[in-house]
GROMACS .gro file of C-alpha atoms in nm:
model
  511
    1MET     CA    1   8.767  11.838  15.549
    2SER     CA    2   9.116  11.985  15.567
    3ASP     CA    3   9.232  12.311  15.723
    4TYR     CA    4   9.505  12.494  15.534
    5PRO     CA    5   9.720  12.781  15.661
    6THR     CA    6   9.666  13.094  15.452
    7LEU     CA    7   9.862  13.408  15.376
    8SER     CA    8   9.859  13.714  15.157
    9ILE     CA    9  10.132  13.932  15.010
   10GLY     CA   10  10.116  14.281  14.870
   11PRO     CA   11  10.220  14.642  14.932
   12ARG     CA   12  10.301  14.759  15.285
   13ASP     CA   13  10.366  15.101  15.433
   14ARG     CA   14  10.131  15.271  15.186
   15GLY     CA   15  10.311  15.103  14.895
   16ARG     CA   16  10.671  15.168  14.995
   17SER     CA   17  10.754  14.796  14.997
   18TYR     CA   18  10.605  14.454  14.925
   19GLY     CA   19  10.592  14.162  15.166
   20VAL     CA   20  10.368  13.937  15.371
   21LEU     CA   21  10.049  14.118  15.479
   22HIS     CA   22   9.881  13.847  15.686
   23HIS     CA   23   9.944  13.480  15.758
   24SER     CA   24   9.807  13.197  15.972
   25LEU     CA   25  10.114  12.969  15.949
   26GLU     CA   26  10.276  12.813  16.250
   27ALA     CA   27  10.567  13.021  16.375
   28ASP     CA   28  10.831  12.766  16.270
   29ASP     CA   29  10.679  12.721  15.923
   30PHE     CA   30  10.664  13.096  15.869
   31ALA     CA   31  11.021  13.150  15.981
   32ARG     CA   32  11.135  12.879  15.742
   33ALA     CA   33  10.929  13.009  15.446
   34ARG     CA   34  10.965  13.384  15.500
   35PRO     CA   35  11.278  13.448  15.288
   36ARG     CA   36  11.118  13.284  14.983
   37LEU     CA   37  10.786  13.459  15.045
   38GLU     CA   38  10.958  13.797  15.058
   39ASP     CA   39  11.143  13.716  14.731
   40PHE     CA   40  10.814  13.623  14.565
   41ALA     CA   41  10.654  13.943  14.696
   42LEU     CA   42  10.916  14.150  14.514
   43ALA     CA   43  10.849  13.953  14.194
   44LEU     CA   44  10.478  14.031  14.241
   45ALA     CA   45  10.559  14.402  14.271
   46ALA     CA   46  10.743  14.394  13.940
   47TRP     CA   47  10.455  14.205  13.779
   48ALA     CA   48  10.212  14.472  13.903
   49ASP     CA   49  10.403  14.739  13.710
   50LEU     CA   50  10.316  14.559  13.384
   51GLY     CA   51   9.946  14.629  13.433
   52LEU     CA   52   9.840  14.268  13.366
   53THR     CA   53   9.518  14.133  13.513
   54ARG     CA   54   9.565  13.816  13.720
   55PHE     CA   55   9.746  13.488  13.749
   56ALA     CA   56   9.750  13.165  13.949
   57ALA     CA   57  10.062  12.975  14.046
   58LEU     CA   58  10.209  12.698  14.255
   59THR     CA   59  10.553  12.792  14.386
   60PRO     CA   60  10.779  12.541  14.560
   61LEU     CA   61  10.959  12.697  14.855
   62GLU     CA   62  11.248  12.450  14.895
   63GLY     CA   63  11.268  12.246  14.577
   64PRO     CA   64  11.104  11.914  14.486
   65GLY     CA   65  10.911  11.748  14.767
   66GLY     CA   66  10.929  12.050  14.996
   67PRO     CA   67  10.653  12.286  15.106
   68ALA     CA   68  10.479  12.503  14.848
   69VAL     CA   69  10.224  12.784  14.816
   70LEU     CA   70   9.923  12.787  14.586
   71TRP     CA   71   9.852  13.147  14.476
   72ARG     CA   72   9.583  13.358  14.321
   73ALA     CA   73   9.713  13.705  14.234
   74ARG     CA   74   9.526  14.008  14.099
   75PHE     CA   75   9.618  14.355  13.981
   76ILE     CA   76   9.428  14.601  14.203
   77GLY     CA   77   9.520  14.933  14.038
   78ALA     CA   78   9.745  15.233  14.070
   79GLY     CA   79   9.842  15.356  14.416
   80GLU     CA   80  10.001  15.667  14.552
   81LEU     CA   81  10.351  15.520  14.518
   82GLY     CA   82  10.302  15.278  14.231
   83SER     CA   83  10.100  14.987  14.096
   84ILE     CA   84   9.927  14.756  14.341
   85ALA     CA   85   9.883  14.379  14.319
   86VAL     CA   86   9.786  14.135  14.592
   87ALA     CA   87   9.821  13.754  14.607
   88ASN     CA   88   9.624  13.518  14.831
   89GLY     CA   89   9.795  13.192  14.910
   90LEU     CA   90   9.738  12.844  15.058
   91PHE     CA   91  10.041  12.705  15.238
   92LEU     CA   92  10.102  12.338  15.163
   93SER     CA   93  10.333  12.149  15.399
   94GLU     CA   94  10.568  11.875  15.277
   95THR     CA   95  10.317  11.618  15.398
   96GLU     CA   96  10.033  11.786  15.212
   97VAL     CA   97  10.241  11.818  14.893
   98ALA     CA   98  10.309  11.444  14.904
   99ARG     CA   99   9.943  11.366  14.972
  100LEU     CA  100   9.820  11.578  14.683
  101GLY     CA  101  10.064  11.410  14.443
  102GLY     CA  102  10.067  11.689  14.185
  103GLN     CA  103   9.700  11.780  14.221
  104ALA     CA  104   9.727  12.106  14.414
  105HIS     CA  105   9.550  12.278  14.122
  106ARG     CA  106   9.230  12.102  14.231
  107LEU     CA  107   9.226  12.338  14.535
  108LEU     CA  108   9.210  12.653  14.322
  109GLY     CA  109   8.831  12.659  14.324
  110SER     CA  110   8.836  12.704  14.702
  111LEU     CA  111   9.100  12.979  14.701
  112PRO     CA  112   8.943  13.326  14.668
  113GLU     CA  113   9.088  13.589  14.440
  114PRO     CA  114   9.202  13.907  14.616
  115ASP     CA  115   8.914  14.152  14.648
  116GLY     CA  116   9.049  14.410  14.892
  117SER     CA  117   8.939  14.227  15.208
  118PRO     CA  118   9.201  14.088  15.450
  119PHE     CA  119   9.308  13.730  15.374
  120GLY     CA  120   9.548  13.510  15.566
  121VAL     CA  121   9.419  13.593  15.913
  122THR     CA  122   9.264  13.248  15.967
  123ARG     CA  123   9.303  12.899  15.825
  124LEU     CA  124   9.084  12.793  15.535
  125SER     CA  125   8.871  12.477  15.556
  126ILE     CA  126   8.834  12.288  15.225
  127GLY     CA  127   8.601  11.991  15.194
  128GLY     CA  128   8.795  11.808  14.921
  129LEU     CA  129   8.956  11.832  14.581
  130LEU     CA  130   8.755  11.942  14.285
  131THR     CA  131   8.706  11.660  14.034
  132ALA     CA  132   8.875  11.676  13.696
  133GLY     CA  133   8.665  11.842  13.427
  134PRO     CA  134   8.573  11.679  13.096
  135ASP     CA  135   8.778  11.919  12.883
  136MET     CA  136   9.123  11.785  12.960
  137LEU     CA  137   9.402  11.849  12.710
  138ALA     CA  138   9.547  11.536  12.554
  139ALA     CA  139   9.893  11.458  12.686
  140PHE     CA  140  10.148  11.667  12.494
  141GLY     CA  141  10.474  11.594  12.672
  142LEU     CA  142  10.436  11.785  12.999
  143GLU     CA  143  10.469  11.445  13.169
  144TRP     CA  144  10.833  11.429  13.071
  145ARG     CA  145  10.951  11.779  12.986
  146ASP     CA  146  10.899  12.132  13.119
  147GLN     CA  147  10.680  12.340  12.888
  148VAL     CA  148  10.597  12.700  12.796
  149LEU     CA  149  10.241  12.699  12.659
  150ASP     CA  150  10.150  13.008  12.455
  151LEU     CA  151   9.779  13.079  12.401
  152LEU     CA  152   9.692  13.203  12.052
  153ASP     CA  153   9.335  13.294  12.141
  154ASP     CA  154   9.144  13.432  12.436
  155ALA     CA  155   9.130  13.099  12.624
  156ASP     CA  156   9.133  13.125  13.003
  157PRO     CA  157   9.494  13.052  13.106
  158GLU     CA  158   9.387  12.906  13.440
  159ALA     CA  159   9.144  12.665  13.273
  160VAL     CA  160   9.414  12.570  13.023
  161ALA     CA  161   9.668  12.505  13.300
  162ILE     CA  162   9.419  12.287  13.489
  163ALA     CA  163   9.333  12.096  13.172
  164ALA     CA  164   9.701  12.042  13.092
  165LEU     CA  165   9.773  11.916  13.443
  166ASP     CA  166   9.468  11.687  13.444
  167GLY     CA  167   9.562  11.550  13.102
  168ILE     CA  168   9.899  11.417  13.214
  169SER     CA  169   9.940  11.050  13.135
  170PRO     CA  170  10.059  10.840  13.307
  171ARG     CA  171   9.883  11.007  13.598
  172VAL     CA  172  10.168  10.928  13.839
  173GLN     CA  173  10.376  11.186  13.648
  174GLN     CA  174  10.157  11.464  13.787
  175ALA     CA  175  10.385  11.461  14.091
  176ARG     CA  176  10.668  11.582  13.867
  177ILE     CA  177  10.492  11.917  13.821
  178ASP     CA  178  10.586  12.073  14.152
  179GLY     CA  179  10.550  12.430  14.024
  180TRP     CA  180  10.346  12.607  13.754
  181ALA     CA  181  10.209  12.951  13.668
  182THR     CA  182   9.951  13.109  13.438
  183THR     CA  183  10.181  13.396  13.356
  184GLY     CA  184  10.518  13.423  13.190
  185SER     CA  185  10.585  13.772  13.320
  186LEU     CA  186  10.722  13.701  13.667
  187ARG     CA  187  11.086  13.798  13.695
  188PRO     CA  188  11.363  13.653  13.912
  189SER     CA  189  11.393  13.809  14.255
  190GLY     CA  190  11.644  13.699  14.518
  191GLY     CA  191  11.602  13.326  14.564
  192PHE     CA  192  11.292  13.311  14.345
  193ASP     CA  193  11.363  13.207  13.983
  194PRO     CA  194  11.051  13.136  13.776
  195ASP     CA  195  11.244  12.934  13.520
  196ALA     CA  196  11.363  12.697  13.791
  197ALA     CA  197  11.039  12.702  13.993
  198PHE     CA  198  10.782  12.633  13.722
  199ARG     CA  199  10.753  12.312  13.521
  200LEU     CA  200  10.461  12.461  13.327
  201ILE     CA  201  10.419  12.824  13.224
  202VAL     CA  202  10.096  12.921  13.047
  203ARG     CA  203  10.123  13.261  12.877
  204PRO     CA  204   9.794  13.436  12.799
  205GLN     CA  205   9.746  13.588  12.455
  206SER     CA  206   9.765  13.937  12.611
  207GLU     CA  207  10.112  13.889  12.754
  208PRO     CA  208  10.428  13.993  12.567
  209ARG     CA  209  10.613  13.708  12.399
  210GLU     CA  210  10.959  13.777  12.532
  211PRO     CA  211  11.204  13.490  12.492
  212ARG     CA  212  11.236  13.299  12.820
  213ARG     CA  213  11.557  13.172  12.964
  214VAL     CA  214  11.538  12.795  12.944
  215GLU     CA  215  11.681  12.623  13.252
  216GLY     CA  216  11.922  12.351  13.138
  217GLY     CA  217  11.803  12.386  12.777
  218ASP     CA  218  11.528  12.131  12.833
  219ARG     CA  219  11.206  12.341  12.825
  220ALA     CA  220  10.982  12.297  12.520
  221ALA     CA  221  10.765  12.573  12.372
  222VAL     CA  222  10.423  12.483  12.235
  223GLU     CA  223  10.115  12.679  12.128
  224LEU     CA  224   9.744  12.629  12.190
  225SER     CA  225   9.471  12.741  11.952
  226GLY     CA  226   9.108  12.635  11.951
  227GLY     CA  227   9.172  12.391  12.229
  228ARG     CA  228   9.440  12.206  12.033
  229ILE     CA  229   9.814  12.188  12.092
  230MET     CA  230   9.993  12.311  11.780
  231ALA     CA  231  10.296  12.079  11.809
  232PRO     CA  232  10.368  11.707  11.771
  233PRO     CA  233  10.353  11.515  12.099
  234GLN     CA  234  10.677  11.463  12.288
  235SER     CA  235  10.820  11.111  12.276
  236GLU     CA  236  10.815  10.907  12.594
  237PRO     CA  237  11.156  10.862  12.761
  238ALA     CA  238  11.327  10.526  12.723
  239SER     CA  239  11.317  10.476  13.100
  240TRP     CA  240  10.935  10.478  13.096
  241ARG     CA  241  10.914  10.258  12.785
  242ALA     CA  242  11.142  10.005  12.949
  243TRP     CA  243  10.931  10.007  13.267
  244GLN     CA  244  10.616   9.957  13.065
  245ALA     CA  245  10.777   9.672  12.873
  246VAL     CA  246  10.851   9.489  13.197
  247GLN     CA  247  10.500   9.555  13.325
  248THR     CA  248  10.348   9.421  13.003
  249ALA     CA  249  10.571   9.114  12.988
  250VAL     CA  250  10.502   9.002  13.346
  251ALA     CA  251  10.132   9.091  13.355
  252GLY     CA  252   9.944   8.822  13.550
  253VAL     CA  253  10.261   8.668  13.695
  254SER     CA  254  10.331   8.898  13.990
  255GLN     CA  255  10.079   9.009  14.251
  256ALA     CA  256  10.260   9.338  14.315
  257ALA     CA  257   9.973   9.582  14.355
  258ASP     CA  258  10.138   9.907  14.246
  259THR     CA  259  10.351   9.980  13.943
  260GLY     CA  260  10.586  10.167  14.175
  261TRP     CA  261  10.693  10.412  13.904
  262LYS     CA  262  10.816  10.745  14.040
  263PRO     CA  263  10.881  11.064  13.842
  264ALA     CA  264  11.245  11.057  13.957
  265TYR     CA  265  11.295  10.738  13.757
  266GLN     CA  266  11.255  10.937  13.437
  267ALA     CA  267  11.622  11.038  13.456
  268LEU     CA  268  11.742  10.677  13.483
  269LEU     CA  269  11.898  10.481  13.201
  270PRO     CA  270  11.640  10.238  13.059
  271ASP     CA  271  11.819   9.931  13.194
  272ARG     CA  272  11.825  10.072  13.548
  273SER     CA  273  11.456  10.159  13.524
  274ALA     CA  274  11.371   9.809  13.400
  275ALA     CA  275  11.583   9.652  13.674
  276LEU     CA  276  11.387   9.841  13.939
  277ALA     CA  277  11.063   9.721  13.782
  278LEU     CA  278  11.184   9.360  13.779
  279LEU     CA  279  11.287   9.377  14.142
  280GLN     CA  280  10.953   9.521  14.246
  281PHE     CA  281  10.745   9.264  14.057
  282ALA     CA  282  10.972   8.982  14.177
  283ALA     CA  283  10.961   9.085  14.546
  284PRO     CA  284  10.650   8.888  14.650
  285LEU     CA  285  10.752   8.570  14.462
  286THR     CA  286  10.955   8.263  14.558
  287ALA     CA  287  11.304   8.223  14.418
  288PRO     CA  288  11.203   7.984  14.132
  289ASP     CA  289  10.913   8.213  14.036
  290ARG     CA  290  11.144   8.514  14.042
  291LEU     CA  291  11.373   8.345  13.793
  292ALA     CA  292  11.076   8.254  13.575
  293LEU     CA  293  10.950   8.612  13.584
  294ILE     CA  294  11.287   8.757  13.483
  295SER     CA  295  11.318   8.508  13.197
  296ARG     CA  296  10.967   8.594  13.083
  297ALA     CA  297  11.048   8.965  13.081
  298VAL     CA  298  11.349   8.909  12.855
  299SER     CA  299  11.177   8.666  12.619
  300GLY     CA  300  10.874   8.895  12.597
  301ALA     CA  301  11.075   9.208  12.515
  302PRO     CA  302  10.934   9.433  12.240
  303ALA     CA  303  11.080   9.467  11.893
  304ASP     CA  304  11.238   9.800  11.990
  305GLU     CA  305  11.610   9.710  11.998
  306GLU     CA  306  11.699   9.973  12.258
  307ILE     CA  307  11.434   9.849  12.499
  308ALA     CA  308  11.502   9.480  12.428
  309GLU     CA  309  11.869   9.526  12.516
  310ALA     CA  310  11.774   9.730  12.823
  311LEU     CA  311  11.556   9.445  12.948
  312SER     CA  312  11.840   9.196  12.900
  313ARG     CA  313  12.082   9.417  13.090
  314ALA     CA  314  11.816   9.473  13.355
  315ALA     CA  315  11.775   9.098  13.398
  316GLY     CA  316  12.143   9.062  13.483
  317GLN     CA  317  12.135   9.358  13.721
  318ALA     CA  318  11.825   9.230  13.896
  319LEU     CA  319  11.977   8.886  13.946
  320VAL     CA  320  12.288   9.039  14.100
  321ARG     CA  321  12.075   9.252  14.336
  322LEU     CA  322  11.866   8.951  14.436
  323ALA     CA  323  12.181   8.749  14.501
  324ALA     CA  324  12.322   9.024  14.722
  325ALA     CA  325  11.999   9.054  14.919
  326THR     CA  326  11.967   8.680  14.992
  327ASP     CA  327  12.085   8.564  15.334
  328GLU     CA  328  12.028   8.192  15.284
  329ALA     CA  329  12.350   8.005  15.214
  330GLY     CA  330  12.386   7.916  14.846
  331ALA     CA  331  12.059   8.083  14.747
  332GLY     CA  332  12.235   8.392  14.616
  333ASP     CA  333  12.466   8.185  14.399
  334ALA     CA  334  12.159   8.026  14.239
  335TYR     CA  335  12.058   8.363  14.097
  336LEU     CA  336  12.405   8.421  13.952
  337GLU     CA  337  12.415   8.065  13.814
  338ALA     CA  338  12.083   8.128  13.639
  339GLY     CA  339  12.206   8.455  13.494
  340LEU     CA  340  12.504   8.280  13.338
  341THR     CA  341  12.351   7.949  13.229
  342GLU     CA  342  11.985   8.025  13.150
  343VAL     CA  343  11.975   8.021  12.770
  344ALA     CA  344  11.667   8.244  12.750
  345LEU     CA  345  11.851   8.534  12.916
  346GLY     CA  346  12.122   8.548  12.651
  347ASP     CA  347  12.469   8.699  12.633
  348VAL     CA  348  12.374   9.052  12.736
  349ALA     CA  349  12.230   8.943  13.071
  350ALA     CA  350  12.520   8.708  13.134
  351ARG     CA  351  12.770   8.985  13.060
  352GLU     CA  352  12.586   9.214  13.303
  353VAL     CA  353  12.612   8.951  13.578
  354VAL     CA  354  12.985   8.922  13.521
  355GLN     CA  355  13.031   9.298  13.528
  356ALA     CA  356  12.808   9.371  13.829
  357ALA     CA  357  12.853   9.075  14.064
  358PRO     CA  358  13.149   9.055  14.303
  359ILE     CA  359  13.433   8.867  14.136
  360GLU     CA  360  13.465   8.631  14.432
  361ALA     CA  361  13.096   8.543  14.396
  362VAL     CA  362  13.137   8.455  14.027
  363ALA     CA  363  13.457   8.264  14.103
  364ARG     CA  364  13.286   8.020  14.341
  365LEU     CA  365  13.013   7.919  14.095
  366GLY     CA  366  13.000   7.581  13.926
  367PRO     CA  367  13.205   7.479  13.619
  368ALA     CA  368  12.929   7.557  13.365
  369ALA     CA  369  12.871   7.905  13.507
  370THR     CA  370  13.239   7.997  13.530
  371ALA     CA  371  13.302   7.867  13.179
  372ARG     CA  372  13.023   8.092  13.057
  373ALA     CA  373  13.160   8.382  13.259
  374LEU     CA  374  13.496   8.343  13.085
  375GLU     CA  375  13.318   8.370  12.750
  376VAL     CA  376  13.133   8.691  12.831
  377GLY     CA  377  13.394   8.913  12.993
  378LEU     CA  378  13.528   8.771  13.320
  379ILE     CA  379  13.884   8.786  13.189
  380GLU     CA  380  13.852   9.157  13.109
  381ARG     CA  381  13.682   9.224  13.442
  382VAL     CA  382  13.963   9.056  13.639
  383ALA     CA  383  14.231   9.222  13.423
  384ALA     CA  384  14.086   9.565  13.493
  385ALA     CA  385  14.052   9.496  13.868
  386GLY     CA  386  14.414   9.386  13.910
  387VAL     CA  387  14.596   9.178  14.172
  388ALA     CA  388  14.321   9.180  14.431
  389ALA     CA  389  14.078   9.019  14.186
  390VAL     CA  390  14.326   8.746  14.093
  391ALA     CA  391  14.355   8.656  14.462
  392ALA     CA  392  13.980   8.584  14.469
  393LEU     CA  393  14.006   8.309  14.207
  394GLY     CA  394  14.027   7.944  14.295
  395PRO     CA  395  14.305   7.722  14.152
  396ASP     CA  396  14.090   7.555  13.885
  397LEU     CA  397  13.948   7.882  13.755
  398THR     CA  398  14.294   8.042  13.766
  399MET     CA  399  14.441   7.763  13.554
  400THR     CA  400  14.155   7.776  13.308
  401MET     CA  401  14.177   8.153  13.280
  402LEU     CA  402  14.553   8.142  13.224
  403GLY     CA  403  14.507   7.894  12.940
  404LYS     CA  404  14.248   8.120  12.773
  405VAL     CA  405  14.461   8.431  12.817
  406LEU     CA  406  14.769   8.267  12.670
  407GLY     CA  407  14.561   8.142  12.377
  408ARG     CA  408  14.497   8.495  12.258
  409PRO     CA  409  14.693   8.612  11.957
  410ARG     CA  410  14.776   8.947  12.117
  411LEU     CA  411  14.885   8.980  12.477
  412GLU     CA  412  14.947   9.333  12.594
  413GLY     CA  413  14.835   9.597  12.842
  414GLU     CA  414  14.598   9.481  13.116
  415THR     CA  415  14.570   9.131  12.967
  416ARG     CA  416  14.948   9.084  12.971
  417ALA     CA  417  14.958   9.204  13.332
  418LEU     CA  418  14.677   8.957  13.408
  419ALA     CA  419  14.883   8.669  13.265
  420VAL     CA  420  15.171   8.765  13.494
  421GLY     CA  421  14.934   8.786  13.791
  422LEU     CA  422  14.782   8.445  13.718
  423ILE     CA  423  15.127   8.287  13.692
  424ARG     CA  424  15.228   8.441  14.025
  425ARG     CA  425  14.908   8.309  14.181
  426LEU     CA  426  14.973   7.952  14.059
  427SER     CA  427  15.346   7.943  14.120
  428GLY     CA  428  15.308   7.889  14.496
  429GLY     CA  429  15.032   7.629  14.476
  430GLU     CA  430  15.002   7.252  14.440
  431PRO     CA  431  15.214   7.061  14.186
  432LEU     CA  432  14.948   7.087  13.914
  433SER     CA  433  14.919   7.462  13.966
  434ARG     CA  434  15.299   7.499  13.946
  435ARG     CA  435  15.308   7.304  13.619
  436TYR     CA  436  15.052   7.543  13.477
  437ALA     CA  437  15.260   7.836  13.601
  438ALA     CA  438  15.574   7.693  13.439
  439ALA     CA  439  15.394   7.645  13.110
  440GLY     CA  440  15.270   8.003  13.136
  441VAL     CA  441  15.621   8.141  13.191
  442ALA     CA  442  15.747   7.939  12.893
  443ALA     CA  443  15.470   8.076  12.675
  444LEU     CA  444  15.535   8.434  12.779
  445MET     CA  445  15.905   8.401  12.707
  446GLU     CA  446  15.817   8.304  12.348
  447ARG     CA  447  15.627   8.629  12.305
  448PRO     CA  448  15.774   8.975  12.250
  449ALA     CA  449  15.906   9.133  12.568
  450ASP     CA  450  15.682   9.356  12.781
  451ALA     CA  451  15.766   9.581  13.076
  452VAL     CA  452  15.518   9.398  13.299
  453ASP     CA  453  15.729   9.083  13.275
  454VAL     CA  454  15.938   9.219  13.561
  455GLY     CA  455  15.650   9.101  13.779
  456LEU     CA  456  15.780   8.746  13.725
  457ALA     CA  457  16.084   8.826  13.947
  458ARG     CA  458  15.958   8.606  14.228
  459VAL     CA  459  16.133   8.327  14.416
  460GLU     CA  460  15.866   8.067  14.331
  461ILE     CA  461  15.882   8.156  13.960
  462ALA     CA  462  16.261   8.165  13.955
  463GLY     CA  463  16.255   7.811  14.094
  464LEU     CA  464  16.027   7.703  13.810
  465VAL     CA  465  16.260   7.864  13.554
  466ARG     CA  466  16.562   7.692  13.706
  467ASP     CA  467  16.399   7.350  13.717
  468HIS     CA  468  16.216   7.345  13.380
  469PRO     CA  469  16.439   7.323  13.073
  470ARG     CA  470  16.151   7.430  12.840
  471ILE     CA  471  16.162   7.784  12.978
  472ASP     CA  472  16.398   8.025  12.800
  473ARG     CA  473  16.622   8.109  13.095
  474ALA     CA  474  16.810   8.386  12.918
  475ALA     CA  475  16.486   8.562  12.820
  476TYR     CA  476  16.361   8.535  13.175
  477ALA     CA  477  16.683   8.684  13.313
  478GLU     CA  478  16.672   8.971  13.064
  479ARG     CA  479  16.307   9.061  13.116
  480ALA     CA  480  16.246   8.987  13.485
  481LEU     CA  481  16.582   8.997  13.664
  482ARG     CA  482  16.796   9.255  13.481
  483PRO     CA  483  16.547   9.543  13.552
  484VAL     CA  484  16.570   9.451  13.922
  485LEU     CA  485  16.950   9.455  13.930
  486ARG     CA  486  16.968   9.780  13.736
  487ARG     CA  487  16.672   9.933  13.912
  488GLN     CA  488  16.515  10.010  13.577
  489THR     CA  489  16.164   9.982  13.711
  490SER     CA  490  15.961  10.135  13.992
  491MET     CA  491  15.914   9.867  14.258
  492THR     CA  492  15.808   9.864  14.620
  493ARG     CA  493  16.081   9.767  14.866
  494PRO     CA  494  15.926   9.423  14.936
  495ASP     CA  495  15.905   9.352  14.561
  496PHE     CA  496  16.264   9.470  14.511
  497ILE     CA  497  16.387   9.237  14.789
  498GLU     CA  498  16.180   8.953  14.641
  499GLY     CA  499  16.341   9.023  14.303
  500LEU     CA  500  16.690   9.002  14.452
  501ARG     CA  501  16.602   8.667  14.611
  502ALA     CA  502  16.487   8.545  14.269
  503VAL     CA  503  16.822   8.649  14.121
  504ALA     CA  504  17.009   8.463  14.395
  505LEU     CA  505  16.801   8.150  14.337
  506ILE     CA  506  16.866   8.151  13.964
  507LEU     CA  507  17.244   8.176  14.027
  508GLU     CA  508  17.243   7.872  14.258
  509PRO     CA  509  17.323   7.531  14.108
  510ALA     CA  510  17.014   7.326  14.025
  511ALA     CA  511  16.912   7.080  14.295
   0.00000   0.00000   0.00000
C-alpha cells in the first residue's frame, strides 16, 4: 500500500483564471512544482475551449528522472465566463518515478476522473499497480523513438496508450517514456511544452489532425486501425544491437545478474554501448576470465559488419578501462598486452588500445606488444600528440620508431615533425642512441627541405653533424641554422639561444 499526494487544477474565481484548486503535497514539493502546475493549468484552460471530452497524461515537472504528475482531465461544460475543465492528479516524487520505472500508467485505474467533487484534499492510498492486460500492442518503435499515434477508429485512446506502453520491448525501455498524453490538443503554455514533455501522444479519432511541431525532428507518426499499427516497425538502434550481441556472445560465461542496459545508452555509439556491456559482464570475473570473455565476444560477433566492428572496438576500449582501474602492479599492463598481441581480437581492437591507452603505458609494454602497436597506429598517435608524447618513449622504442618513420616514402607534416622530435630525443642519450640520431639527421638531409628541420638546431645535434662525415653539413646549416641567424622562424627565447649555441659549435674546429 502506497500513499500518493493528490491535487486538482481547474477554474478559480468563478472562472476568471485557472490554477491549482486543492493539493495535499508537502509544502516544499508544492513550492517547487507550482510554476509548472500553473503553466499546465493554462494549457488545460485552452484545451477546455475546444470542447473535447477527456484525456489522461503523465507530465514530467523537471525533465527526465524528476518528479511528475499523472493526470485524468475531463471537460465539465460551459461556465459563466467560459468553458470548464478539471484535472485530477497524482504527484509522483523523483523516488517514486524511479521505482515505477515507466509504469506510472498502471496507477490510472486508481485515479478517479473529475466528477465535480473536491479532489486533492487528502492523499490517495493505492494497493499496487494494475497488471498488464492481454491486449498489448506489439512493439512498434516507441522503445526507441517518440511517437504520435493517430487512431483511425473509435478505439479508446487511454486503452491504446496503456497497450502501447505495456507492449514496449525490451521492457527496460519503458523508463524512457517519462511523459505521454491521450490528446494531441494541448498547447504550449509558459514552461509547459507538450512536444518536449510527451514521448507518446495518442490522438483520438475525434480530434483535429493539425500538424504537430516535432521536437528535434525525431518524432514518428503512425496510425492505428482495428488494433493494428499501420506502419512498418522501427529498426532497433545500433547501440542496443551491439549490447545484445555482447550479451548473446558471453551467455553462460559471466554471472552478472542484470543486463544493466539503461535507456540513456540508446544515444551512445555502438562501440561505447558494447564496451559498457563488456565491462559489466567482466566485473565479477578474474583477470584471465575477463580476457577470455572479451575474446569470446569478438569471436562470437554477428555477421552484421557494423556490429562486428563495434564489438572489436569495444574490446579495445574495455581493456584500456580495465587496465586503468587495476591497482595491482603490472596487472594493468597485462590487459594492454592482450589487446595488442591476442590474435583473436584482431587489428581493430589493437588499434583502439593504441588510440585510447596512455602513450606512456603502451611505451612500457614488451617488445611484441610495442612492435604490434607500431603497426596499428602508435606512430600517428605520437606524431599527433607532439613533443610531450616523444618524451614518454624509452630509448629502444624511440630508435625503432625512428627507423620506421624514416623508412616511409613520404615524410611531411606531423610525421616529419615526429622524426625531428625523435632525433632530438636520441641525440642526448647513450652512444647507441646518438648513432641512431646521427643516421636520422643524415637521412633527413637527403630528403627535400622542410620548415620543421629548424628543430634540429640543437647543441647535441650540431655536435653529431660536426663529428659525422656522412651528414650533409651544408644542408644542415641551410635548413637548421640559417633560419636561426636570420630569425626566419618563430622560436621561443630558450630555443633561439639553443640555436645560437648550435651555430657556435658548428663553427668550432672539430675535436
